[in-house]
Amino acid sequence: MEKTENCPVEATLDLIGGKYKALILWHLSEGKLRFSELRKVIKNATPKMLTQQLRELETQKLIHREVFAVVPPKVEYSLTELGRSLMPILVAMRDWGADYMRTNNLESCCFMMSKDPLAQNY
């Protein structure tokens, strides 16, 4: 399939299409998290993969990485305004997926179902 230039859908997928990017963004919608906290909630991601996805999200200006000059080093990740602007898209994806699963008699038992990042005040 030929790559489409200037395609809005492709632009969005380029930003959130990584294996764990949507999950990282979803978890950060609740507030700042450290790397170790992200590792606990995204269990299937290897440290290397999680680091790569975090770096890409930071480069894309969807998350902010704050380093504190303490020993041992402390790093916190948080959503930027641009990252927060993706939450309605992620909620829509969650809702569509839940409907799809329901239609196909599949049980949804996902942490995302109990949280609504759109209801939070940023």
CSV table of C-alpha atoms in Angstrom, one decimal, residues 4-122:
chain,number,residue,atom,x,y,z
A,4,THR,CA,-0.5,8.8,1.5
A,5,GLU,CA,0.9,12.2,1.9
A,6,ASN,CA,-0.8,14.8,4.1
A,7,CYS,CA,-3.3,12.3,5.4
A,8,PRO,CA,-4.8,13.3,8.8
A,9,VAL,CA,-5.5,9.7,9.8
A,10,GLU,CA,-1.9,8.7,9.0
A,11,ALA,CA,-0.6,11.7,11.0
A,12,THR,CA,-2.6,10.6,14.0
A,13,LEU,CA,-1.5,7.0,13.7
A,14,ASP,CA,2.1,8.1,13.4
A,15,LEU,CA,1.8,9.7,16.8
A,16,ILE,CA,-0.1,7.1,18.7
A,17,GLY,CA,0.5,4.0,16.6
A,18,GLY,CA,3.4,2.6,18.7
A,19,LYS,CA,2.8,-0.7,20.6
A,20,TYR,CA,2.4,1.0,24.0
A,21,LYS,CA,2.0,4.7,23.2
A,22,ALA,CA,-1.8,4.8,23.7
A,23,LEU,CA,-1.4,2.9,27.0
A,24,ILE,CA,1.3,5.3,28.2
A,25,LEU,CA,-0.8,8.3,27.3
A,26,TRP,CA,-3.9,6.8,29.0
A,27,HIS,CA,-2.0,6.2,32.2
A,28,LEU,CA,-0.4,9.7,32.2
A,29,SER,CA,-3.9,11.2,31.9
A,30,GLU,CA,-4.2,10.5,35.6
A,31,GLY,CA,-1.2,12.5,36.4
A,32,LYS,CA,2.6,12.4,36.6
A,33,LEU,CA,4.3,9.0,36.7
A,34,ARG,CA,7.8,7.7,37.1
A,35,PHE,CA,9.3,5.1,34.9
A,36,SER,CA,9.0,2.4,37.6
A,37,GLU,CA,5.3,3.2,38.0
A,38,LEU,CA,4.7,2.9,34.2
A,39,ARG,CA,6.5,-0.4,34.3
A,40,LYS,CA,4.1,-1.7,36.9
A,41,VAL,CA,1.0,-0.7,35.0
A,42,ILE,CA,2.3,-1.7,31.5
A,43,LYS,CA,3.5,-5.2,32.4
A,44,ASN,CA,4.1,-6.5,28.9
A,45,ALA,CA,6.5,-3.8,27.9
A,46,THR,CA,10.2,-4.5,28.3
A,47,PRO,CA,12.2,-1.7,29.8
A,48,LYS,CA,13.9,-1.1,26.5
A,49,MET,CA,10.6,-0.9,24.6
A,50,LEU,CA,9.0,1.4,27.2
A,51,THR,CA,12.1,3.7,27.1
A,52,GLN,CA,11.8,3.8,23.3
A,53,GLN,CA,8.1,4.6,23.3
A,54,LEU,CA,8.6,7.3,26.0
A,55,ARG,CA,11.4,8.9,24.0
A,56,GLU,CA,9.3,8.9,20.8
A,57,LEU,CA,6.3,10.5,22.7
A,58,GLU,CA,8.7,13.1,24.1
A,59,THR,CA,10.1,13.9,20.7
A,60,GLN,CA,6.6,14.2,19.4
A,61,LYS,CA,5.9,16.7,22.2
A,62,LEU,CA,3.0,14.5,23.6
A,63,ILE,CA,4.7,14.0,27.0
A,64,HIS,CA,7.0,16.0,29.1
A,65,ARG,CA,10.0,14.4,30.8
A,66,GLU,CA,11.2,16.2,34.0
A,67,VAL,CA,14.5,15.2,35.5
A,68,PHE,CA,15.1,16.1,39.2
A,69,ALA,CA,18.7,16.6,40.3
A,70,VAL,CA,18.6,14.2,43.3
A,71,VAL,CA,20.5,11.0,44.1
A,72,PRO,CA,19.3,8.6,42.9
A,73,PRO,CA,18.0,10.4,39.8
A,74,LYS,CA,14.3,11.0,39.7
A,75,VAL,CA,12.4,11.4,36.4
A,76,GLU,CA,8.7,12.1,36.0
A,77,TYR,CA,6.6,11.9,32.9
A,78,SER,CA,3.4,13.9,32.3
A,79,LEU,CA,1.1,14.8,29.4
A,80,THR,CA,1.6,18.0,27.5
A,81,GLU,CA,-1.3,20.1,26.2
A,82,LEU,CA,-0.9,18.3,22.9
A,83,GLY,CA,-0.9,14.9,24.6
A,84,ARG,CA,-4.1,15.8,26.6
A,85,SER,CA,-5.8,16.8,23.3
A,86,LEU,CA,-5.6,13.1,22.2
A,87,MET,CA,-7.7,11.9,25.1
A,88,PRO,CA,-11.0,12.2,23.3
A,89,ILE,CA,-9.6,10.0,20.5
A,90,LEU,CA,-8.4,7.4,23.0
A,91,VAL,CA,-11.8,7.4,24.7
A,92,ALA,CA,-13.5,6.9,21.4
A,93,MET,CA,-11.2,4.0,20.5
A,94,ARG,CA,-11.9,2.4,23.9
A,95,ASP,CA,-15.7,2.8,23.4
A,96,TRP,CA,-15.6,1.5,19.9
A,97,GLY,CA,-13.5,-1.5,21.0
A,98,ALA,CA,-15.9,-2.2,23.8
A,99,ASP,CA,-18.9,-2.1,21.5
A,100,TYR,CA,-17.1,-4.4,19.0
A,101,MET,CA,-16.2,-6.9,21.7
A,102,ARG,CA,-19.8,-6.8,23.0
A,103,THR,CA,-21.2,-7.4,19.5
A,104,ASN,CA,-18.8,-10.4,19.1
A,105,ASN,CA,-19.7,-11.8,22.6
A,106,LEU,CA,-16.2,-11.1,23.9
A,107,GLU,CA,-15.8,-10.0,27.5
A,108,SER,CA,-14.1,-6.7,28.2
A,109,CYS,CA,-12.0,-6.7,31.3
A,110,CYS,CA,-9.7,-3.8,30.7
A,111,PHE,CA,-8.5,-1.1,33.2
A,112,MET,CA,-9.6,1.5,30.7
A,113,MET,CA,-13.2,0.7,31.3
A,114,SER,CA,-13.3,2.1,34.8
A,115,LYS,CA,-11.6,5.4,34.0
A,116,ASP,CA,-12.8,8.4,32.2
A,117,PRO,CA,-9.9,10.8,31.5
A,118,LEU,CA,-12.3,13.3,29.9
A,119,ALA,CA,-14.0,13.8,33.3
A,120,GLN,CA,-10.8,14.9,34.9
A,121,ASN,CA,-9.7,18.5,35.3
A,122,TYR,CA,-6.2,19.0,33.9
